[in-house]
PDB file of C-alpha atoms in Angstrom:
ATOM      1  CA  MET V 197      64.727-118.731 191.367  1.00 48.00           C
ATOM      2  CA  VAL V 198      63.125-116.398 189.485  1.00 47.00           C
ATOM      3  CA  LYS V 199      59.648-117.026 187.592  1.00 49.00           C
ATOM      4  CA  ILE V 200      59.234-115.421 183.844  1.00 50.00           C
ATOM      5  CA  ALA V 201      56.372-116.266 182.168  1.00 50.00           C
ATOM      6  CA  PHE V 202      55.055-115.636 178.501  1.00 46.00           C
ATOM      7  CA  GLN V 203      51.899-115.065 177.279  1.00 51.00           C
ATOM      8  CA  GLN V 204      50.739-118.393 174.885  1.00 52.00           C
ATOM      9  CA  PRO V 205      50.606-116.484 171.335  1.00 50.00           C
ATOM     10  CA  ALA V 206      47.104-116.387 169.698  1.00 49.00           C
ATOM     11  CA  VAL V 207      44.850-119.409 167.945  1.00 46.00           C
ATOM     12  CA  GLY V 208      46.041-119.881 164.331  1.00 48.00           C
ATOM     13  CA  LEU V 209      49.476-120.656 165.105  1.00 42.00           C
ATOM     14  CA  LYS V 210      49.698-124.557 164.928  1.00 46.00           C
ATOM     15  CA  ASP V 211      52.716-124.839 166.855  1.00 50.00           C
ATOM     16  CA  ALA V 212      51.401-122.961 169.654  1.00 43.00           C
ATOM     17  CA  THR V 213      48.208-124.824 169.953  1.00 45.00           C
ATOM     18  CA  GLU V 214      50.084-128.279 170.151  1.00 46.00           C
ATOM     19  CA  GLU V 215      51.626-127.158 173.756  1.00 48.00           C
ATOM     20  CA  GLY V 216      48.330-126.463 174.891  1.00 47.00           C
ATOM     21  CA  ASP V 217      44.890-124.629 175.842  1.00 51.00           C
ATOM     22  CA  GLY V 218      45.738-121.586 175.857  1.00 48.00           C
ATOM     23  CA  ALA V 219      47.992-121.704 178.972  1.00 47.00           C
ATOM     24  CA  HIS V 220      51.117-119.789 180.045  1.00 49.00           C
ATOM     25  CA  SER V 221      54.478-121.416 179.673  1.00 49.00           C
ATOM     26  CA  GLU V 222      57.026-121.009 182.259  1.00 53.00           C
ATOM     27  CA  ILE V 223      60.735-120.447 182.001  1.00 52.00           C
ATOM     28  CA  LEU V 224      63.024-120.990 185.206  1.00 54.00           C
ATOM     29  CA  LEU V 225      66.129-118.474 185.162  1.00 51.00           C
ATOM     30  CA  PRO V 226      68.552-119.093 188.124  1.00 55.00           C
ATOM     31  CA  GLU V 227      67.835-116.079 190.733  1.00 56.00           C
ATOM     32  CA  GLY V 228      71.738-113.510 190.387  1.00 52.00           C
ATOM     33  CA  PRO V 229      72.934-111.419 193.170  1.00 53.00           C
ATOM     34  CA  GLU V 230      71.230-108.402 194.710  1.00 56.00           C
ATOM     35  CA  GLU V 231      72.626-105.648 193.293  1.00 56.00           C
ATOM     36  CA  GLU V 232      73.593-103.653 195.532  1.00 57.00           C
ATOM     37  CA  PRO V 233      72.213 -99.420 195.731  1.00 56.00           C
ATOM     38  CA  PRO V 234      74.663 -97.211 194.514  1.00 57.00           C
ATOM     39  CA  ARG V 235      76.884 -95.545 196.997  1.00 58.00           C
ATOM     40  CA  PRO V 236      77.169 -92.027 197.523  1.00 53.00           C
ATOM     41  CA  VAL V 237      80.114 -90.095 196.141  1.00 51.00           C
ATOM     42  CA  GLN V 238      82.244 -88.798 198.738  1.00 53.00           C
ATOM     43  CA  THR V 239      82.810 -85.190 197.683  1.00 56.00           C
ATOM     44  CA  ARG V 240      84.380 -83.941 200.910  1.00 60.00           C
ATOM     45  CA  LYS V 241      87.600 -84.345 199.954  1.00 61.00           C
ATOM     46  CA  SER V 242      87.104 -82.794 196.286  1.00 67.00           C
ATOM     47  CA  SER V 243      84.920 -79.578 197.984  1.00 73.00           C
ATOM     48  CA  LEU V 244      88.135 -78.982 200.380  1.00 71.00           C
ATOM     49  CA  THR V 245      90.409 -79.285 197.282  1.00 78.00           C
ATOM     50  CA  GLY V 246      88.208 -76.924 195.461  1.00 76.00           C
ATOM     51  CA  THR V 247      88.338 -74.764 198.328  1.00 81.00           C
ATOM     52  CA  CYS V 248      91.810 -74.523 198.685  1.00 82.00           C
ATOM     53  CA  TYR V 249      92.592 -73.570 194.893  1.00 80.00           C
ATOM     54  CA  LEU V 250      89.795 -70.398 195.308  1.00 82.00           C
ATOM     55  CA  ILE V 251      91.742 -68.986 198.588  1.00 87.00           C
ATOM     56  CA  LEU V 252      94.991 -69.598 196.539  1.00 83.00           C
ATOM     57  CA  GLY V 253      94.008 -67.981 193.557  1.00 85.00           C
ATOM     58  CA  LEU V 254      92.227 -65.012 195.485  1.00 86.00           C
ATOM     59  CA  ILE V 255      95.772 -64.773 197.046  1.00 89.00           C
ATOM     60  CA  VAL V 256      97.225 -64.381 193.574  1.00 86.00           C
ATOM     61  CA  VAL V 257      94.623 -61.677 192.791  1.00 87.00           C
ATOM     62  CA  LEU V 258      94.939 -59.856 195.956  1.00 86.00           C
ATOM     63  CA  LEU V 259      98.993 -59.987 195.402  1.00 85.00           C
ATOM     64  CA  GLY V 260      98.625 -58.655 192.243  1.00 84.00           C
ATOM     65  CA  LEU V 261      96.004 -55.634 192.751  1.00 83.00           C
ATOM     66  CA  VAL V 262      98.904 -54.818 195.776  1.00 81.00           C
ATOM     67  CA  PHE V 263     102.053 -54.663 193.394  1.00 74.00           C
ATOM     68  CA  ALA V 264     100.133 -53.205 190.782  1.00 74.00           C
ATOM     69  CA  SER V 265      98.880 -50.211 193.498  1.00 69.00           C
ATOM     70  CA  MET V 266     102.455 -49.669 194.399  1.00 66.00           C
ATOM     71  CA  TYR V 267     103.830 -49.763 190.517  1.00 57.00           C
ATOM     72  CA  LEU V 268     101.363 -47.182 189.714  1.00 54.00           C
ATOM     73  CA  TYR V 269     101.676 -45.054 193.114  1.00 48.00           C
ATOM     74  CA  ARG V 270     105.449 -44.892 192.655  1.00 49.00           C
ATOM     75  CA  HIS V 271     105.785 -44.453 188.674  1.00 45.00           C
ATOM     76  CA  TYR V 272     102.473 -42.211 188.307  1.00 43.00           C
ATOM     77  CA  VAL V 273     101.026 -40.585 191.509  1.00 43.00           C
ATOM     78  CA  ILE V 274     104.394 -39.110 192.612  1.00 43.00           C
ATOM     79  CA  SER V 275     105.615 -38.323 189.394  1.00 41.00           C
ATOM     80  CA  ARG V 276     102.473 -36.873 188.627  1.00 42.00           C
ATOM     81  CA  SER V 277     102.006 -34.760 192.418  1.00 46.00           C
ATOM     82  CA  PRO V 278     104.824 -32.193 192.850  1.00 43.00           C
ATOM     83  CA  ARG V 279     103.308 -31.100 196.003  1.00 49.00           C
ATOM     84  CA  ASP V 280     103.980 -34.094 197.313  1.00 55.00           C
ATOM     85  CA  GLY V 281     108.059 -33.886 196.510  1.00 77.00           C
ATOM     86  CA  VAL V 282     107.975 -30.836 198.902  1.00 88.00           C
ATOM     87  CA  PHE V 283     109.480 -31.103 202.543  1.00 93.00           C
ATOM     88  CA  HIS V 284     110.837 -28.748 204.752  1.00 91.00           C
ATOM     89  CA  CYS V 285     113.891 -30.585 206.552  1.00 87.00           C
ATOM     90  CA  SER V 286     115.648 -30.066 210.000  1.00 87.00           C
ATOM     91  CA  VAL V 287     118.766 -32.043 210.695  1.00 86.00           C
ATOM     92  CA  LEU V 288     120.702 -32.332 214.035  1.00 86.00           C
ATOM     93  CA  TYR V 289     124.702 -32.951 213.734  1.00 85.00           C
ATOM     94  CA  ASP V 290     127.801 -32.375 215.354  1.00 84.00           C
ATOM     95  CA  ASP V 291     130.711 -30.158 214.236  1.00 82.00           C
ATOM     96  CA  PRO V 292     133.646 -30.533 217.257  1.00 80.00           C
ATOM     97  CA  ILE V 293     135.985 -29.162 215.193  1.00 78.00           C
ATOM     98  CA  ASN V 294     134.813 -25.673 214.313  1.00 77.00           C
ATOM     99  CA  TYR V 295     131.917 -25.642 216.996  1.00 77.00           C
ATOM    100  CA  PRO V 296     133.570 -27.676 220.058  1.00 76.00           C
ATOM    101  CA  PHE V 297     131.843 -25.929 222.971  1.00 74.00           C
ATOM    102  CA  VAL V 298     128.162 -25.429 221.126  1.00 75.00           C
ATOM    103  CA  GLY V 299     126.905 -28.939 220.827  1.00 76.00           C
ATOM    104  CA  ARG V 300     124.470 -30.046 218.438  1.00 81.00           C
ATOM    105  CA  LEU V 301     123.736 -27.871 215.486  1.00 84.00           C
ATOM    106  CA  GLU V 302     120.626 -27.363 213.655  1.00 86.00           C
ATOM    107  CA  LEU V 303     120.193 -27.343 209.906  1.00 88.00           C
ATOM    108  CA  GLN V 304     117.039 -26.085 208.231  1.00 91.00           C
ATOM    109  CA  GLU V 305     116.215 -26.438 204.369  1.00 93.00           C
ATOM    110  CA  ASP V 306     113.545 -26.391 201.790  1.00 95.00           C
ATOM    111  CA  VAL V 307     113.746 -29.650 199.302  1.00 95.00           C
ATOM    112  CA  LYS V 308     111.737 -29.744 196.068  1.00 95.00           C
ATOM    113  CA  ILE V 309     111.937 -33.113 194.523  1.00 95.00           C
ATOM    114  CA  TYR V 310     110.853 -33.409 190.781  1.00 94.00           C
ATOM    115  CA  ILE V 311     110.969 -37.235 189.559  1.00 92.00           C
ATOM    116  CA  GLU V 312     109.311 -37.113 186.839  1.00 90.00           C
ATOM    117  CA  ASP V 313     112.037 -34.307 185.433  1.00 92.00           C
ATOM    118  CA  ASN V 314     115.034 -36.174 187.670  1.00 94.00           C
ATOM    119  CA  TYR V 315     116.017 -32.779 189.139  1.00 94.00           C
ATOM    120  CA  GLU V 316     116.359 -31.790 193.000  1.00 96.00           C
ATOM    121  CA  GLN V 317     115.932 -27.829 194.252  1.00 96.00           C
ATOM    122  CA  ILE V 318     117.298 -27.239 197.780  1.00 96.00           C
ATOM    123  CA  ASN V 319     117.017 -23.954 199.418  1.00 96.00           C
ATOM    124  CA  VAL V 320     118.981 -23.118 202.422  1.00 94.00           C
ATOM    125  CA  PRO V 321     117.837 -20.447 204.172  1.00 92.00           C
ATOM    126  CA  VAL V 322     120.717 -18.638 206.912  1.00 85.00           C
ATOM    127  CA  PRO V 323     121.356 -20.975 209.860  1.00 79.00           C
ATOM    128  CA  LEU V 324     120.490 -19.782 212.998  1.00 70.00           C
ATOM    129  CA  PHE V 325     124.051 -20.540 214.330  1.00 66.00           C
ATOM    130  CA  GLY V 326     127.015 -20.751 212.135  1.00 64.00           C
ATOM    131  CA  ALA V 327     128.904 -18.921 209.510  1.00 68.00           C
ATOM    132  CA  SER V 328     127.281 -20.933 206.609  1.00 81.00           C
ATOM    133  CA  ASN V 329     125.955 -18.987 203.317  1.00 87.00           C
ATOM    134  CA  PRO V 330     122.268 -19.191 202.747  1.00 92.00           C
ATOM    135  CA  VAL V 331     122.318 -20.811 199.257  1.00 95.00           C
ATOM    136  CA  ASP V 332     119.809 -22.181 196.365  1.00 96.00           C
ATOM    137  CA  ILE V 333     120.899 -25.820 195.192  1.00 97.00           C
ATOM    138  CA  ILE V 334     119.658 -27.069 192.028  1.00 97.00           C
ATOM    139  CA  HIS V 335     120.844 -31.031 190.926  1.00 97.00           C
ATOM    140  CA  ASP V 336     119.934 -31.964 187.470  1.00 97.00           C
ATOM    141  CA  PHE V 337     120.126 -35.269 186.968  1.00 97.00           C
ATOM    142  CA  GLN V 338     119.979 -34.962 183.251  1.00 95.00           C
ATOM    143  CA  LYS V 339     122.520 -32.576 182.805  1.00 95.00           C
ATOM    144  CA  ARG V 340     124.017 -34.290 185.208  1.00 96.00           C
ATOM    145  CA  LEU V 341     125.543 -30.510 186.506  1.00 97.00           C
ATOM    146  CA  THR V 342     124.964 -28.759 189.950  1.00 97.00           C
ATOM    147  CA  ALA V 343     124.369 -25.122 190.701  1.00 97.00           C
ATOM    148  CA  TYR V 344     124.825 -23.004 193.761  1.00 97.00           C
ATOM    149  CA  HIS V 345     123.359 -19.716 194.284  1.00 96.00           C
ATOM    150  CA  ASP V 346     124.879 -17.848 197.345  1.00 94.00           C
ATOM    151  CA  ILE V 347     122.436 -15.528 198.203  1.00 93.00           C
ATOM    152  CA  VAL V 348     124.709 -13.578 200.055  1.00 90.00           C
ATOM    153  CA  LEU V 349     127.421 -12.793 197.121  1.00 91.00           C
ATOM    154  CA  ASP V 350     124.685 -13.119 194.784  1.00 94.00           C
ATOM    155  CA  LYS V 351     126.746 -15.496 192.110  1.00 94.00           C
ATOM    156  CA  CYS V 352     126.318 -18.711 190.313  1.00 96.00           C
ATOM    157  CA  TYR V 353     128.598 -21.920 190.794  1.00 97.00           C
ATOM    158  CA  VAL V 354     128.363 -24.335 188.322  1.00 97.00           C
ATOM    159  CA  ILE V 355     130.052 -27.879 188.455  1.00 96.00           C
ATOM    160  CA  GLU V 356     129.921 -31.713 187.856  1.00 96.00           C
ATOM    161  CA  LEU V 357     126.967 -33.781 189.689  1.00 95.00           C
ATOM    162  CA  ASN V 358     128.904 -36.055 192.375  1.00 93.00           C
ATOM    163  CA  THR V 359     126.711 -38.822 192.536  1.00 91.00           C
ATOM    164  CA  SER V 360     128.391 -40.155 194.789  1.00 90.00           C
ATOM    165  CA  ILE V 361     127.134 -38.352 197.483  1.00 91.00           C
ATOM    166  CA  VAL V 362     123.855 -36.310 196.306  1.00 95.00           C
ATOM    167  CA  MET V 363     120.997 -39.378 195.840  1.00 94.00           C
ATOM    168  CA  LEU V 364     119.191 -40.317 192.902  1.00 94.00           C
ATOM    169  CA  PRO V 365     115.498 -37.974 193.123  1.00 94.00           C
ATOM    170  CA  ARG V 366     113.711 -40.988 193.809  1.00 93.00           C
ATOM    171  CA  ASN V 367     116.096 -42.036 196.406  1.00 93.00           C
ATOM    172  CA  PHE V 368     116.419 -39.023 198.330  1.00 93.00           C
ATOM    173  CA  TRP V 369     112.438 -38.441 198.271  1.00 93.00           C
ATOM    174  CA  GLU V 370     112.002 -41.598 199.958  1.00 91.00           C
ATOM    175  CA  LEU V 371     114.824 -41.087 202.474  1.00 91.00           C
ATOM    176  CA  LEU V 372     112.547 -37.845 203.031  1.00 91.00           C
ATOM    177  CA  VAL V 373     109.169 -39.405 203.747  1.00 90.00           C
ATOM    178  CA  HIS V 374     110.886 -41.967 206.120  1.00 89.00           C
ATOM    179  CA  MET V 375     112.547 -39.345 208.052  1.00 86.00           C
ATOM    180  CA  LYS V 376     109.202 -37.398 207.918  1.00 84.00           C
ATOM    181  CA  LYS V 377     107.532 -40.383 209.467  1.00 83.00           C
ATOM    182  CA  GLY V 378     110.178 -40.838 212.177  1.00 78.00           C
ATOM    183  CA  SER V 379     111.061 -44.562 211.321  1.00 74.00           C
ATOM    184  CA  TYR V 380     114.565 -43.057 210.268  1.00 77.00           C
ATOM    185  CA  LEU V 381     117.446 -40.353 211.831  1.00 76.00           C
ATOM    186  CA  PRO V 382     119.874 -39.190 209.620  1.00 76.00           C
ATOM    187  CA  GLN V 383     123.718 -39.346 210.393  1.00 77.00           C
ATOM    188  CA  THR V 384     125.254 -36.646 213.027  1.00 79.00           C
ATOM    189  CA  TYR V 385     128.724 -36.228 210.869  1.00 83.00           C
ATOM    190  CA  VAL V 386     129.637 -33.768 208.669  1.00 86.00           C
ATOM    191  CA  ILE V 387     131.361 -34.422 204.744  1.00 88.00           C
ATOM    192  CA  GLN V 388     133.250 -31.854 203.457  1.00 89.00           C
ATOM    193  CA  GLU V 389     133.809 -30.804 199.986  1.00 91.00           C
ATOM    194  CA  GLU V 390     136.149 -28.470 198.885  1.00 91.00           C
ATOM    195  CA  MET V 391     135.771 -26.584 195.347  1.00 93.00           C
ATOM    196  CA  MET V 392     137.900 -23.785 193.578  1.00 93.00           C
ATOM    197  CA  VAL V 393     136.550 -21.681 191.273  1.00 94.00           C
ATOM    198  CA  SER V 394     138.003 -22.094 187.559  1.00 91.00           C
ATOM    199  CA  GLU V 395     136.616 -19.811 184.615  1.00 92.00           C
ATOM    200  CA  GLN V 396     133.360 -17.538 184.648  1.00 94.00           C
ATOM    201  CA  VAL V 397     130.695 -18.983 182.019  1.00 95.00           C
ATOM    202  CA  ASN V 398     129.484 -16.609 179.701  1.00 93.00           C
ATOM    203  CA  ASP V 399     126.651 -18.721 177.639  1.00 94.00           C
ATOM    204  CA  LEU V 400     123.933 -20.441 179.983  1.00 95.00           C
ATOM    205  CA  LYS V 401     122.270 -22.203 177.491  1.00 94.00           C
ATOM    206  CA  PRO V 402     124.360 -25.803 177.323  1.00 95.00           C
ATOM    207  CA  LEU V 403     123.729 -25.751 180.831  1.00 96.00           C
ATOM    208  CA  GLY V 404     119.911 -26.591 180.677  1.00 95.00           C
ATOM    209  CA  SER V 405     117.040 -24.844 181.699  1.00 95.00           C
ATOM    210  CA  PHE V 406     117.116 -25.567 185.253  1.00 96.00           C
ATOM    211  CA  ILE V 407     120.161 -23.886 185.831  1.00 96.00           C
ATOM    212  CA  PHE V 408     119.877 -21.272 183.251  1.00 96.00           C
ATOM    213  CA  ASN V 409     116.429 -19.628 185.036  1.00 95.00           C
ATOM    214  CA  GLN V 410     118.409 -19.937 188.478  1.00 95.00           C
ATOM    215  CA  CYS V 411     121.638 -18.259 186.960  1.00 96.00           C
ATOM    216  CA  ILE V 412     120.098 -16.078 184.563  1.00 95.00           C
ATOM    217  CA  GLY V 413     121.554 -12.158 184.791  1.00 94.00           C
ATOM    218  CA  ARG V 414     124.178 -13.037 187.682  1.00 95.00           C
ATOM    219  CA  GLU V 415     127.722 -13.830 187.498  1.00 95.00           C
ATOM    220  CA  THR V 416     128.185 -17.754 187.143  1.00 96.00           C
ATOM    221  CA  TYR V 417     131.891 -19.600 187.436  1.00 96.00           C
ATOM    222  CA  ARG V 418     132.560 -23.444 187.181  1.00 96.00           C
ATOM    223  CA  LEU V 419     134.221 -24.798 189.935  1.00 95.00           C
ATOM    224  CA  LYS V 420     136.381 -27.852 190.026  1.00 93.00           C
ATOM    225  CA  ARG V 421     136.644 -30.293 192.590  1.00 87.00           C
ATOM    226  CA  ARG V 422     139.933 -30.926 194.993  1.00 81.00           C
ATOM    227  CA  ALA V 423     140.089 -33.762 197.584  1.00 71.00           C
ATOM    228  CA  PRO V 424     141.323 -32.032 200.517  1.00 58.00           C
ATOM    229  CA  ILE V 425     144.576 -32.808 202.229  1.00 50.00           C
ATOM    230  CA  ARG V 426     142.642 -31.810 205.630  1.00 50.00           C
ATOM    231  CA  ARG V 427     139.515 -30.005 206.595  1.00 53.00           C
ATOM    232  CA  ILE V 428     140.012 -26.489 206.119  1.00 52.00           C
ATOM    233  CA  ASN V 429     138.773 -24.546 209.552  1.00 54.00           C
ATOM    234  CA  ARG V 430     136.768 -21.635 208.754  1.00 49.00           C
ATOM    235  CA  ARG V 431     139.737 -19.290 210.005  1.00 48.00           C
ATOM    236  CA  GLN V 432     142.221 -20.915 207.644  1.00 52.00           C
ATOM    237  CA  ALA V 433     139.686 -19.995 204.783  1.00 53.00           C
ATOM    238  CA  GLU V 434     139.641 -16.588 204.798  1.00 59.00           C
ATOM    239  CA  ASN V 435     138.542 -16.596 200.716  1.00 80.00           C
ATOM    240  CA  CYS V 436     135.886 -19.561 201.210  1.00 86.00           C
ATOM    241  CA  SER V 437     132.150 -19.320 201.137  1.00 88.00           C
ATOM    242  CA  HIS V 438     130.925 -22.046 203.455  1.00 89.00           C
ATOM    243  CA  VAL V 439     127.689 -24.138 202.318  1.00 91.00           C
ATOM    244  CA  ARG V 440     126.014 -26.588 204.843  1.00 91.00           C
ATOM    245  CA  HIS V 441     122.863 -29.023 203.105  1.00 92.00           C
ATOM    246  CA  PHE V 442     121.570 -32.089 203.448  1.00 91.00           C
ATOM    247  CA  GLU V 443     121.456 -34.394 200.638  1.00 92.00           C
ATOM    248  CA  ASN V 444     121.973 -37.855 201.684  1.00 91.00           C
ATOM    249  CA  THR V 445     121.904 -39.389 204.942  1.00 90.00           C
ATOM    250  CA  PHE V 446     124.455 -36.675 206.689  1.00 90.00           C
ATOM    251  CA  VAL V 447     125.382 -33.352 206.108  1.00 90.00           C
ATOM    252  CA  VAL V 448     127.624 -32.038 203.735  1.00 91.00           C
ATOM    253  CA  GLU V 449     129.490 -28.436 203.607  1.00 91.00           C
ATOM    254  CA  THR V 450     131.016 -27.347 200.696  1.00 92.00           C
ATOM    255  CA  VAL V 451     133.707 -25.136 200.842  1.00 91.00           C
ATOM    256  CA  ILE V 452     134.069 -22.998 197.558  1.00 92.00           C
ATOM    257  CA  CYS V 453     137.487 -20.795 197.389  1.00 90.00           C
ATOM    258  CA  GLY V 454     138.764 -18.434 195.199  1.00 82.00           C
ATOM    259  CA  ASN V 455     135.025 -16.394 194.977  1.00 63.00           C
ATOM    260  CA  SER V 456     136.657 -13.058 195.327  1.00 55.00           C
TER     261      SER V 456
END
């Protein structure tokens, strides 16, 4: 039992004086169950959950930064840094038809890729071995035109851009980067395309500024492409010039006939 005591009220109250002489009255209440102390809150589970959410949030932020950096690098740094698009290429390939006893040939060229302006410029010097002519090539993807400047003949030839052979500037840039790192080796075979001179071009302005600057002051002709029935042997093509260049995962030999 729990004893609760009340102090007797002061003298002057009639009811209180009748109860006793200033004594204390007592009320007995049944004793209730003892209250247990509050248990400590278990925070281990909630702490682990919070840590997991924090780690997940950090991973999402880091992935966002990585993808943002890749986007900025591909679409800003590469486009704004033309020196990053300058390559010196050296490719080994086989030509068993024209040079069956020589073994592998080497093709060298300098490539400038301008991703922002959407064009490629290729310079092929005189080869160390073979009868390929030195040439300057421009692939203008805006005008969808290709221009060949045959340095030996000092003539320009213009034809529609063949996107089935010529890689896009950004894709070609990535291919050359992988080749430079040694993570990719090009194919060793040669694809031949045959073209015929059709007519002379007198007004170069519609060809775009890139081709205009390359061909100004030179005889310029339009070419028409024809599918070769069989591969032209060099001894059979006396009135043709051969240009070997690299603009994809394989070597391309462009044969321009009727250019005398």
